[in-house]
Amino acid sequence: MTLLILGGTGEARDLAKELVAGGEHVVSSLAGRVARPKLPDGEVRVGGFGGPEGLARWLTENDVEAVIDATHPFAEQIGANAATAARETNTPLLRLARPGWTEQPGDDWQWADDLGHAARLLPGLGDRVFLTSGRQGLAAFAGLDLWFLIRCVDPPEAPLPRRHEVLLDRGPYEPAKERALMEQHRVQVLVTKDSGGGMTAAKLTAARELDLPVVVVRRPLRPETASVTTVQDALTWLSVTTKGSPA
Ligand code: NAP
C-alpha cells in the first residue's frame, strides 16, 4: 500500500522523512514548477496528474491507502482536485497546512483578498515595493507606475511592472539580512501572501522594525476536509486511519 503526499512545501518534506524512516511506502508528488526543487526522502513523481480524473486514476492504479495534501496554502487547484479525486475513489484525505501569520504589536498590516486587491492598495502606501508573493500572478501589478523589488525562487512570469528589479533567492531568511535588503533598496511597503511558517517570516520582523506597512494576501478557501497543522498530528491521523490506532 502507498501513501501519496501532494508536496512542494517544507511540511511535505518533513512528513515524507518521518514516514520513510518508519518504513512506509511513500510517494511525494511535485508540480514541477521549480527548476531545482528540494527533494523529499522516498519516491518522488513530478508533474500534473491531468485534473481530478487523472489523479483519481493514479490513486486507483497505485493502490493508494491515503492522500495527504501538504501543498502550499495558495495552491488552490490541486487542493480542489485532491478533494474530488479522494471522494470519487473513497480514499481518505488529510490536509496538512501550517497556520497563517498573525499580526503583532508594532505591525501595520492591510489584508487583501487576492493579488489584484493588493495591487489596488499599493499606490496609497509607498512608491518602492518589496514584492514577495511568488513568481505567478504578477500581471496584477504590471500596470502600476511604482518601483518593485521582486523576489522569487525562479524567474517571474511576464507581464511585470515596467520599473522593477528581480532577485532570485530562496529561504530561509534572517531578520537582520531582510532589514539590510529593505534599507539598501529603500523599500517603503512589503507585499506578501499569508504563507505562514518560519522559513520566510523574517521579512515581517524587518518590516515591523522599519515601521513599514505590509499588504498581506489572505489565503484562498480550501475544500472542507480533515485537516491538521503539524507533521506530528498528520502522523497520528495516518496511523489511526490506516492502522486503526495512534502510533
Ligand atoms: P495549483 O494552481 O493548485 O495547481 C495547478 C496544477 O498544477 C494542478 O491542477 C496540477 O495539475 C498541478 N499540481 C499542483 N501541485 C501539484 C503537485 N504537488 N503534484 C502534482 N501536480 C501538481 O498549484 P500552484 O499554485 O501552481 O503550485 C504548484 C506547486 O508549487 C504546489 O504543489 C505547491 O505546493 C507549490 N507552491 C506553490 C506556491 C504558491 O504560492 N501557489 C508557493 C510555494 C510552493 P493537474 O491538474 O494536471 O494534476
PDB file of C-alpha atoms and ligand atoms in Angstrom:
ATOM      1  CA  MET A   1       0.000   0.000   0.000  1.00  0.00           C
ATOM      2  CA  THR A   2       1.142   3.518  -0.828  1.00  0.00           C
ATOM      3  CA  LEU A   3       0.762   6.891   0.857  1.00  0.00           C
ATOM      4  CA  LEU A   4       0.622   9.845  -1.542  1.00  0.00           C
ATOM      5  CA  ILE A   5       1.890  13.231  -0.354  1.00  0.00           C
ATOM      6  CA  LEU A   6       0.994  16.180  -2.551  1.00  0.00           C
ATOM      7  CA  GLY A   7       4.025  18.305  -1.840  1.00  0.00           C
ATOM      8  CA  GLY A   8       6.092  21.331  -2.698  1.00  0.00           C
ATOM      9  CA  THR A   9       6.391  22.569   0.907  1.00  0.00           C
ATOM     10  CA  GLY A  10       8.701  22.084   3.885  1.00  0.00           C
ATOM     11  CA  GLU A  11       5.938  20.286   5.818  1.00  0.00           C
ATOM     12  CA  ALA A  12       5.536  17.809   2.961  1.00  0.00           C
ATOM     13  CA  ARG A  13       9.279  17.033   3.063  1.00  0.00           C
ATOM     14  CA  ASP A  14       9.241  16.700   6.876  1.00  0.00           C
ATOM     15  CA  LEU A  15       6.283  14.313   6.691  1.00  0.00           C
ATOM     16  CA  ALA A  16       7.908  12.208   3.955  1.00  0.00           C
ATOM     17  CA  LYS A  17      11.086  11.967   6.040  1.00  0.00           C
ATOM     18  CA  GLU A  18       9.207  10.667   9.105  1.00  0.00           C
ATOM     19  CA  LEU A  19       7.144   8.175   7.116  1.00  0.00           C
ATOM     20  CA  VAL A  20      10.098   6.831   5.149  1.00  0.00           C
ATOM     21  CA  ALA A  21      12.079   6.465   8.394  1.00  0.00           C
ATOM     22  CA  GLY A  22       9.122   4.482   9.761  1.00  0.00           C
ATOM     23  CA  GLY A  23       9.282   2.066   6.803  1.00  0.00           C
ATOM     24  CA  GLU A  24       6.182   3.297   4.936  1.00  0.00           C
ATOM     25  CA  HIS A  25       5.963   3.319   1.150  1.00  0.00           C
ATOM     26  CA  VAL A  26       5.582   6.987   0.330  1.00  0.00           C
ATOM     27  CA  VAL A  27       5.323   8.775  -2.997  1.00  0.00           C
ATOM     28  CA  SER A  28       5.739  12.561  -2.925  1.00  0.00           C
ATOM     29  CA  SER A  29       4.279  14.451  -5.856  1.00  0.00           C
ATOM     30  CA  LEU A  30       5.709  17.758  -7.081  1.00  0.00           C
ATOM     31  CA  ALA A  31       4.131  20.041  -9.679  1.00  0.00           C
ATOM     32  CA  GLY A  32       7.437  20.512 -11.488  1.00  0.00           C
ATOM     33  CA  ARG A  33       7.355  24.326 -11.497  1.00  0.00           C
ATOM     34  CA  VAL A  34      10.659  24.885  -9.663  1.00  0.00           C
ATOM     35  CA  ALA A  35      13.835  24.215 -11.663  1.00  0.00           C
ATOM     36  CA  ARG A  36      15.843  22.642  -8.819  1.00  0.00           C
ATOM     37  CA  PRO A  37      13.351  21.629  -6.100  1.00  0.00           C
ATOM     38  CA  LYS A  38      14.431  20.460  -2.656  1.00  0.00           C
ATOM     39  CA  LEU A  39      13.651  16.757  -2.933  1.00  0.00           C
ATOM     40  CA  PRO A  40      11.899  14.801  -0.178  1.00  0.00           C
ATOM     41  CA  ASP A  41      13.044  11.410   1.108  1.00  0.00           C
ATOM     42  CA  GLY A  42      11.433   8.415  -0.562  1.00  0.00           C
ATOM     43  CA  GLU A  43       9.932   8.079  -4.019  1.00  0.00           C
ATOM     44  CA  VAL A  44       9.161  11.241  -5.979  1.00  0.00           C
ATOM     45  CA  ARG A  45       6.998  11.820  -9.045  1.00  0.00           C
ATOM     46  CA  VAL A  46       6.918  15.125 -10.908  1.00  0.00           C
ATOM     47  CA  GLY A  47       4.214  16.841 -12.997  1.00  0.00           C
ATOM     48  CA  GLY A  48       0.446  17.196 -13.091  1.00  0.00           C
ATOM     49  CA  PHE A  49      -1.900  14.193 -12.979  1.00  0.00           C
ATOM     50  CA  GLY A  50      -4.274  15.532 -15.597  1.00  0.00           C
ATOM     51  CA  GLY A  51      -7.026  17.076 -13.455  1.00  0.00           C
ATOM     52  CA  PRO A  52      -9.154  15.330 -10.813  1.00  0.00           C
ATOM     53  CA  GLU A  53      -9.867  12.403 -13.173  1.00  0.00           C
ATOM     54  CA  GLY A  54      -6.153  11.813 -13.730  1.00  0.00           C
ATOM     55  CA  LEU A  55      -5.454  11.977 -10.022  1.00  0.00           C
ATOM     56  CA  ALA A  56      -8.339   9.574  -9.283  1.00  0.00           C
ATOM     57  CA  ARG A  57      -6.899   7.138 -11.834  1.00  0.00           C
ATOM     58  CA  TRP A  58      -3.441   7.454 -10.289  1.00  0.00           C
ATOM     59  CA  LEU A  59      -4.846   6.709  -6.808  1.00  0.00           C
ATOM     60  CA  THR A  60      -6.537   3.549  -8.045  1.00  0.00           C
ATOM     61  CA  GLU A  61      -3.672   2.308 -10.219  1.00  0.00           C
ATOM     62  CA  ASN A  62      -1.112   2.821  -7.453  1.00  0.00           C
ATOM     63  CA  ASP A  63      -3.189   1.272  -4.679  1.00  0.00           C
ATOM     64  CA  VAL A  64      -3.086   4.443  -2.578  1.00  0.00           C
ATOM     65  CA  GLU A  65      -4.228   3.993   1.005  1.00  0.00           C
ATOM     66  CA  ALA A  66      -4.382   7.678   1.950  1.00  0.00           C
ATOM     67  CA  VAL A  67      -3.575  11.093   0.463  1.00  0.00           C
ATOM     68  CA  ILE A  68      -2.005  13.952   2.383  1.00  0.00           C
ATOM     69  CA  ASP A  69      -2.488  17.287   0.676  1.00  0.00           C
ATOM     70  CA  ALA A  70       0.511  19.198   2.022  1.00  0.00           C
ATOM     71  CA  THR A  71       0.634  21.673  -0.873  1.00  0.00           C
ATOM     72  CA  HIS A  72       1.175  25.385  -0.354  1.00  0.00           C
ATOM     73  CA  PRO A  73      -1.774  27.325   1.160  1.00  0.00           C
ATOM     74  CA  PHE A  74      -2.096  29.238  -2.141  1.00  0.00           C
ATOM     75  CA  ALA A  75      -2.063  26.181  -4.417  1.00  0.00           C
ATOM     76  CA  GLU A  76      -5.847  26.203  -4.889  1.00  0.00           C
ATOM     77  CA  GLN A  77      -6.394  23.976  -7.888  1.00  0.00           C
ATOM     78  CA  ILE A  78      -4.563  20.905  -6.679  1.00  0.00           C
ATOM     79  CA  GLY A  79      -6.445  21.118  -3.344  1.00  0.00           C
ATOM     80  CA  ALA A  80      -9.787  21.063  -5.156  1.00  0.00           C
ATOM     81  CA  ASN A  81      -8.598  18.216  -7.408  1.00  0.00           C
ATOM     82  CA  ALA A  82      -7.465  16.182  -4.407  1.00  0.00           C
ATOM     83  CA  ALA A  83     -10.847  16.591  -2.693  1.00  0.00           C
ATOM     84  CA  THR A  84     -12.729  15.451  -5.817  1.00  0.00           C
ATOM     85  CA  ALA A  85     -10.412  12.521  -6.568  1.00  0.00           C
ATOM     86  CA  ALA A  86     -10.416  11.327  -2.949  1.00  0.00           C
ATOM     87  CA  ARG A  87     -14.223  11.438  -2.820  1.00  0.00           C
ATOM     88  CA  GLU A  88     -14.598   9.576  -6.103  1.00  0.00           C
ATOM     89  CA  THR A  89     -12.163   6.820  -5.154  1.00  0.00           C
ATOM     90  CA  ASN A  90     -13.163   6.685  -1.487  1.00  0.00           C
ATOM     91  CA  THR A  91      -9.576   7.400  -0.437  1.00  0.00           C
ATOM     92  CA  PRO A  92      -9.023   9.073   2.962  1.00  0.00           C
ATOM     93  CA  LEU A  93      -7.699  12.631   2.507  1.00  0.00           C
ATOM     94  CA  LEU A  94      -5.922  14.827   5.034  1.00  0.00           C
ATOM     95  CA  ARG A  95      -4.990  18.473   4.584  1.00  0.00           C
ATOM     96  CA  LEU A  96      -1.675  19.411   6.257  1.00  0.00           C
ATOM     97  CA  ALA A  97      -1.068  23.164   6.307  1.00  0.00           C
ATOM     98  CA  ARG A  98       0.960  25.343   8.624  1.00  0.00           C
ATOM     99  CA  PRO A  99      -1.042  28.092  10.374  1.00  0.00           C
ATOM    100  CA  GLY A 100      -1.113  31.561   8.822  1.00  0.00           C
ATOM    101  CA  TRP A 101       0.786  34.504  10.307  1.00  0.00           C
ATOM    102  CA  THR A 102      -0.772  36.774  12.936  1.00  0.00           C
ATOM    103  CA  GLU A 103      -0.284  40.494  13.346  1.00  0.00           C
ATOM    104  CA  GLN A 104       1.883  41.501  16.300  1.00  0.00           C
ATOM    105  CA  PRO A 105       2.175  44.753  18.255  1.00  0.00           C
ATOM    106  CA  GLY A 106       4.007  47.284  16.086  1.00  0.00           C
ATOM    107  CA  ASP A 107       2.791  45.778  12.804  1.00  0.00           C
ATOM    108  CA  ASP A 108       0.947  47.851  10.214  1.00  0.00           C
ATOM    109  CA  TRP A 109      -0.813  45.229   8.063  1.00  0.00           C
ATOM    110  CA  GLN A 110      -3.529  45.632   5.464  1.00  0.00           C
ATOM    111  CA  TRP A 111      -5.307  42.465   4.351  1.00  0.00           C
ATOM    112  CA  ALA A 112      -6.014  41.924   0.663  1.00  0.00           C
ATOM    113  CA  ASP A 113      -8.417  39.326  -0.733  1.00  0.00           C
ATOM    114  CA  ASP A 114      -6.149  38.488  -3.690  1.00  0.00           C
ATOM    115  CA  LEU A 115      -3.209  39.880  -5.683  1.00  0.00           C
ATOM    116  CA  GLY A 116      -5.463  42.279  -7.624  1.00  0.00           C
ATOM    117  CA  HIS A 117      -6.732  43.752  -4.368  1.00  0.00           C
ATOM    118  CA  ALA A 118      -3.129  44.025  -3.086  1.00  0.00           C
ATOM    119  CA  ALA A 119      -2.188  45.963  -6.226  1.00  0.00           C
ATOM    120  CA  ARG A 120      -5.078  48.382  -5.704  1.00  0.00           C
ATOM    121  CA  LEU A 121      -3.941  49.099  -2.130  1.00  0.00           C
ATOM    122  CA  LEU A 122      -0.320  49.886  -3.059  1.00  0.00           C
ATOM    123  CA  PRO A 123      -0.441  53.405  -4.558  1.00  0.00           C
ATOM    124  CA  GLY A 124      -1.577  54.837  -1.199  1.00  0.00           C
ATOM    125  CA  LEU A 125       1.157  53.065   0.741  1.00  0.00           C
ATOM    126  CA  GLY A 126       4.508  53.728  -0.965  1.00  0.00           C
ATOM    127  CA  ASP A 127       6.458  54.116  -4.220  1.00  0.00           C
ATOM    128  CA  ARG A 128       9.071  51.410  -3.604  1.00  0.00           C
ATOM    129  CA  VAL A 129       7.595  47.945  -3.155  1.00  0.00           C
ATOM    130  CA  PHE A 130       9.172  44.694  -1.976  1.00  0.00           C
ATOM    131  CA  LEU A 131       7.039  42.082  -3.765  1.00  0.00           C
ATOM    132  CA  THR A 132       7.403  38.589  -2.309  1.00  0.00           C
ATOM    133  CA  SER A 133       4.182  36.910  -3.454  1.00  0.00           C
ATOM    134  CA  GLY A 134       5.894  34.377  -5.722  1.00  0.00           C
ATOM    135  CA  ARG A 135       6.556  34.163  -9.453  1.00  0.00           C
ATOM    136  CA  GLN A 136       2.951  33.687 -10.602  1.00  0.00           C
ATOM    137  CA  GLY A 137       0.179  36.251 -10.916  1.00  0.00           C
ATOM    138  CA  LEU A 138       2.413  39.341 -11.070  1.00  0.00           C
ATOM    139  CA  ALA A 139       0.389  40.667 -14.012  1.00  0.00           C
ATOM    140  CA  ALA A 140      -1.828  42.153 -11.289  1.00  0.00           C
ATOM    141  CA  PHE A 141       0.965  44.676 -10.587  1.00  0.00           C
ATOM    142  CA  ALA A 142       2.043  45.265 -14.212  1.00  0.00           C
ATOM    143  CA  GLY A 143       0.016  48.448 -14.699  1.00  0.00           C
ATOM    144  CA  LEU A 144       1.396  50.238 -11.632  1.00  0.00           C
ATOM    145  CA  ASP A 145       3.900  53.051 -12.020  1.00  0.00           C
ATOM    146  CA  LEU A 146       5.784  52.113  -8.835  1.00  0.00           C
ATOM    147  CA  TRP A 147       9.246  50.558  -8.409  1.00  0.00           C
ATOM    148  CA  PHE A 148       9.322  46.861  -7.419  1.00  0.00           C
ATOM    149  CA  LEU A 149      11.937  44.595  -5.935  1.00  0.00           C
ATOM    150  CA  ILE A 150      10.546  41.201  -6.995  1.00  0.00           C
ATOM    151  CA  ARG A 151      11.947  38.253  -5.081  1.00  0.00           C
ATOM    152  CA  CYS A 152      11.177  34.676  -6.078  1.00  0.00           C
ATOM    153  CA  VAL A 153      12.811  31.261  -6.367  1.00  0.00           C
ATOM    154  CA  ASP A 154      12.637  31.021 -10.174  1.00  0.00           C
ATOM    155  CA  PRO A 155      12.283  33.835 -12.765  1.00  0.00           C
ATOM    156  CA  PRO A 156       8.838  35.500 -12.581  1.00  0.00           C
ATOM    157  CA  GLU A 157       6.209  35.158 -15.289  1.00  0.00           C
ATOM    158  CA  ALA A 158       5.573  38.205 -17.534  1.00  0.00           C
ATOM    159  CA  PRO A 159       3.947  40.687 -17.702  1.00  0.00           C
ATOM    160  CA  LEU A 160       5.810  42.534 -14.939  1.00  0.00           C
ATOM    161  CA  PRO A 161       5.685  46.159 -13.797  1.00  0.00           C
ATOM    162  CA  ARG A 162       7.776  48.449 -16.037  1.00  0.00           C
ATOM    163  CA  ARG A 163      10.156  49.524 -13.236  1.00  0.00           C
ATOM    164  CA  HIS A 164      11.486  46.523 -11.368  1.00  0.00           C
ATOM    165  CA  GLU A 165      14.498  44.512 -10.270  1.00  0.00           C
ATOM    166  CA  VAL A 166      14.339  40.723  -9.883  1.00  0.00           C
ATOM    167  CA  LEU A 167      16.114  38.981  -7.037  1.00  0.00           C
ATOM    168  CA  LEU A 168      16.229  35.173  -7.301  1.00  0.00           C
ATOM    169  CA  ASP A 169      16.564  33.675  -3.849  1.00  0.00           C
ATOM    170  CA  ARG A 170      15.086  31.004  -1.606  1.00  0.00           C
ATOM    171  CA  GLY A 171      14.532  30.979   2.179  1.00  0.00           C
ATOM    172  CA  PRO A 172      15.174  30.518   4.998  1.00  0.00           C
ATOM    173  CA  TYR A 173      15.793  34.225   5.602  1.00  0.00           C
ATOM    174  CA  GLU A 174      17.058  36.110   8.668  1.00  0.00           C
ATOM    175  CA  PRO A 175      15.577  39.352  10.039  1.00  0.00           C
ATOM    176  CA  ALA A 176      18.887  41.293  10.034  1.00  0.00           C
ATOM    177  CA  LYS A 177      19.570  40.447   6.376  1.00  0.00           C
ATOM    178  CA  GLU A 178      15.963  41.176   5.390  1.00  0.00           C
ATOM    179  CA  ARG A 179      16.208  44.540   7.106  1.00  0.00           C
ATOM    180  CA  ALA A 180      19.506  45.327   5.343  1.00  0.00           C
ATOM    181  CA  LEU A 181      17.980  44.361   1.984  1.00  0.00           C
ATOM    182  CA  MET A 182      14.957  46.607   2.541  1.00  0.00           C
ATOM    183  CA  GLU A 183      17.160  49.502   3.636  1.00  0.00           C
ATOM    184  CA  GLN A 184      19.530  49.051   0.695  1.00  0.00           C
ATOM    185  CA  HIS A 185      16.610  49.257  -1.758  1.00  0.00           C
ATOM    186  CA  ARG A 186      14.795  51.998   0.213  1.00  0.00           C
ATOM    187  CA  VAL A 187      11.676  49.816   0.359  1.00  0.00           C
ATOM    188  CA  GLN A 188       8.527  51.605   1.555  1.00  0.00           C
ATOM    189  CA  VAL A 189       5.980  48.779   1.538  1.00  0.00           C
ATOM    190  CA  LEU A 190       6.090  44.971   1.598  1.00  0.00           C
ATOM    191  CA  VAL A 191       3.658  42.629  -0.199  1.00  0.00           C
ATOM    192  CA  THR A 192       3.362  39.019   0.926  1.00  0.00           C
ATOM    193  CA  LYS A 193       0.949  36.118   0.807  1.00  0.00           C
ATOM    194  CA  ASP A 194      -0.137  34.755   4.208  1.00  0.00           C
ATOM    195  CA  SER A 195       2.050  31.719   3.638  1.00  0.00           C
ATOM    196  CA  GLY A 196       2.817  31.194   7.324  1.00  0.00           C
ATOM    197  CA  GLY A 197       5.761  29.256   8.732  1.00  0.00           C
ATOM    198  CA  GLY A 198       9.233  30.251   9.844  1.00  0.00           C
ATOM    199  CA  MET A 199      11.167  29.999   6.564  1.00  0.00           C
ATOM    200  CA  THR A 200      10.047  33.378   5.215  1.00  0.00           C
ATOM    201  CA  ALA A 201       8.709  35.186   8.304  1.00  0.00           C
ATOM    202  CA  ALA A 202      11.860  37.299   8.765  1.00  0.00           C
ATOM    203  CA  LYS A 203      10.598  39.919   6.286  1.00  0.00           C
ATOM    204  CA  LEU A 204       7.674  40.617   8.629  1.00  0.00           C
ATOM    205  CA  THR A 205      10.023  41.208  11.561  1.00  0.00           C
ATOM    206  CA  ALA A 206      12.158  43.512   9.407  1.00  0.00           C
ATOM    207  CA  ALA A 207       9.101  45.476   8.239  1.00  0.00           C
ATOM    208  CA  ARG A 208       7.981  45.880  11.874  1.00  0.00           C
ATOM    209  CA  GLU A 209      11.419  47.149  12.886  1.00  0.00           C
ATOM    210  CA  LEU A 210      11.486  49.588   9.965  1.00  0.00           C
ATOM    211  CA  ASP A 211       7.879  50.758  10.574  1.00  0.00           C
ATOM    212  CA  LEU A 212       6.843  49.741   7.063  1.00  0.00           C
ATOM    213  CA  PRO A 213       3.292  48.890   6.032  1.00  0.00           C
ATOM    214  CA  VAL A 214       2.674  45.330   4.849  1.00  0.00           C
ATOM    215  CA  VAL A 215      -0.015  44.144   2.431  1.00  0.00           C
ATOM    216  CA  VAL A 216      -0.895  40.567   3.357  1.00  0.00           C
ATOM    217  CA  VAL A 217      -2.854  38.494   0.842  1.00  0.00           C
ATOM    218  CA  ARG A 218      -5.451  36.305   2.536  1.00  0.00           C
ATOM    219  CA  ARG A 219      -5.418  32.539   1.959  1.00  0.00           C
ATOM    220  CA  PRO A 220      -7.970  31.218  -0.517  1.00  0.00           C
ATOM    221  CA  LEU A 221     -10.670  28.913   0.831  1.00  0.00           C
ATOM    222  CA  ARG A 222      -9.908  25.183   0.544  1.00  0.00           C
ATOM    223  CA  PRO A 223     -12.442  22.350   0.337  1.00  0.00           C
ATOM    224  CA  GLU A 224     -13.746  21.097   3.691  1.00  0.00           C
ATOM    225  CA  THR A 225     -11.700  18.084   4.730  1.00  0.00           C
ATOM    226  CA  ALA A 226      -9.948  16.635   7.770  1.00  0.00           C
ATOM    227  CA  SER A 227      -7.046  18.966   8.452  1.00  0.00           C
ATOM    228  CA  VAL A 228      -4.071  19.366  10.765  1.00  0.00           C
ATOM    229  CA  THR A 229      -1.321  21.953  11.139  1.00  0.00           C
ATOM    230  CA  THR A 230       1.626  19.817  12.268  1.00  0.00           C
ATOM    231  CA  VAL A 231       3.520  16.824  10.926  1.00  0.00           C
ATOM    232  CA  GLN A 232       3.049  15.053  14.265  1.00  0.00           C
ATOM    233  CA  ASP A 233      -0.742  15.354  14.007  1.00  0.00           C
ATOM    234  CA  ALA A 234      -0.588  14.126  10.418  1.00  0.00           C
ATOM    235  CA  LEU A 235       1.330  11.033  11.553  1.00  0.00           C
ATOM    236  CA  THR A 236      -1.288  10.350  14.236  1.00  0.00           C
ATOM    237  CA  TRP A 237      -4.131  10.755  11.737  1.00  0.00           C
ATOM    238  CA  LEU A 238      -2.396   8.393   9.293  1.00  0.00           C
ATOM    239  CA  SER A 239      -1.824   5.809  11.950  1.00  0.00           C
ATOM    240  CA  VAL A 240      -5.460   5.887  13.099  1.00  0.00           C
ATOM    241  CA  THR A 241      -6.763   5.927   9.517  1.00  0.00           C
ATOM    242  CA  THR A 242      -4.584   3.162   8.097  1.00  0.00           C
ATOM    243  CA  LYS A 243      -3.829   1.007  11.158  1.00  0.00           C
ATOM    244  CA  GLY A 244      -6.775   1.768  13.428  1.00  0.00           C
ATOM    245  CA  SER A 245      -4.719   3.163  16.339  1.00  0.00           C
ATOM    246  CA  PRO A 246      -2.296   6.020  17.106  1.00  0.00           C
ATOM    247  CA  ALA A 247       1.408   5.187  16.542  1.00  0.00           C
TER     248      ALA A 247
HETATM  249  P1  NAP B   1      -2.218  24.880  -8.385  1.00  0.00           P
HETATM  250  O1  NAP B   1      -2.606  26.130  -9.100  1.00  0.00           O
HETATM  251  O2  NAP B   1      -3.003  24.461  -7.210  1.00  0.00           O
HETATM  252  O3  NAP B   1      -2.228  23.655  -9.392  1.00  0.00           O
HETATM  253  C1  NAP B   1      -2.233  23.784 -10.810  1.00  0.00           C
HETATM  254  C2  NAP B   1      -1.975  22.417 -11.391  1.00  0.00           C
HETATM  255  O4  NAP B   1      -0.616  22.017 -11.143  1.00  0.00           O
HETATM  256  C3  NAP B   1      -2.824  21.323 -10.783  1.00  0.00           C
HETATM  257  O5  NAP B   1      -4.099  21.266 -11.368  1.00  0.00           O
HETATM  258  C4  NAP B   1      -1.972  20.100 -11.028  1.00  0.00           C
HETATM  259  O6  NAP B   1      -2.056  19.713 -12.388  1.00  0.00           O
HETATM  260  C5  NAP B   1      -0.575  20.626 -10.853  1.00  0.00           C
HETATM  261  N1  NAP B   1      -0.053  20.461  -9.490  1.00  0.00           N
HETATM  262  C6  NAP B   1      -0.024  21.354  -8.468  1.00  0.00           C
HETATM  263  N2  NAP B   1       0.579  20.845  -7.389  1.00  0.00           N
HETATM  264  C7  NAP B   1       0.922  19.590  -7.728  1.00  0.00           C
HETATM  265  C8  NAP B   1       1.603  18.550  -7.037  1.00  0.00           C
HETATM  266  N3  NAP B   1       2.055  18.719  -5.765  1.00  0.00           N
HETATM  267  N4  NAP B   1       1.798  17.384  -7.709  1.00  0.00           N
HETATM  268  C9  NAP B   1       1.367  17.209  -8.987  1.00  0.00           C
HETATM  269  N5  NAP B   1       0.737  18.174  -9.690  1.00  0.00           N
HETATM  270  C10 NAP B   1       0.521  19.332  -9.068  1.00  0.00           C
HETATM  271  O7  NAP B   1      -0.669  24.923  -7.980  1.00  0.00           O
HETATM  272  P2  NAP B   1       0.384  26.149  -7.938  1.00  0.00           P
HETATM  273  O8  NAP B   1      -0.170  27.248  -7.111  1.00  0.00           O
HETATM  274  O9  NAP B   1       0.840  26.387  -9.332  1.00  0.00           O
HETATM  275  O10 NAP B   1       1.556  25.437  -7.115  1.00  0.00           O
HETATM  276  C11 NAP B   1       2.292  24.370  -7.677  1.00  0.00           C
HETATM  277  C12 NAP B   1       3.095  23.685  -6.591  1.00  0.00           C
HETATM  278  O11 NAP B   1       4.001  24.622  -6.018  1.00  0.00           O
HETATM  279  C13 NAP B   1       2.229  23.136  -5.466  1.00  0.00           C
HETATM  280  O12 NAP B   1       2.483  21.760  -5.334  1.00  0.00           O
HETATM  281  C14 NAP B   1       2.591  23.944  -4.239  1.00  0.00           C
HETATM  282  O13 NAP B   1       2.717  23.170  -3.058  1.00  0.00           O
HETATM  283  C15 NAP B   1       3.917  24.608  -4.618  1.00  0.00           C
HETATM  284  N6  NAP B   1       3.991  26.012  -4.152  1.00  0.00           N
HETATM  285  C16 NAP B   1       3.024  26.901  -4.515  1.00  0.00           C
HETATM  286  C17 NAP B   1       3.083  28.204  -4.057  1.00  0.00           C
HETATM  287  C18 NAP B   1       2.001  29.222  -4.374  1.00  0.00           C
HETATM  288  O14 NAP B   1       2.086  30.360  -3.863  1.00  0.00           O
HETATM  289  N7  NAP B   1       0.994  28.889  -5.163  1.00  0.00           N
HETATM  290  C19 NAP B   1       4.169  28.595  -3.247  1.00  0.00           C
HETATM  291  C20 NAP B   1       5.157  27.660  -2.913  1.00  0.00           C
HETATM  292  C21 NAP B   1       5.045  26.362  -3.377  1.00  0.00           C
HETATM  293  P3  NAP B   1      -3.053  18.550 -12.884  1.00  0.00           P
HETATM  294  O15 NAP B   1      -4.418  19.135 -12.848  1.00  0.00           O
HETATM  295  O16 NAP B   1      -2.559  18.204 -14.248  1.00  0.00           O
HETATM  296  O17 NAP B   1      -2.898  17.411 -11.925  1.00  0.00           O
END
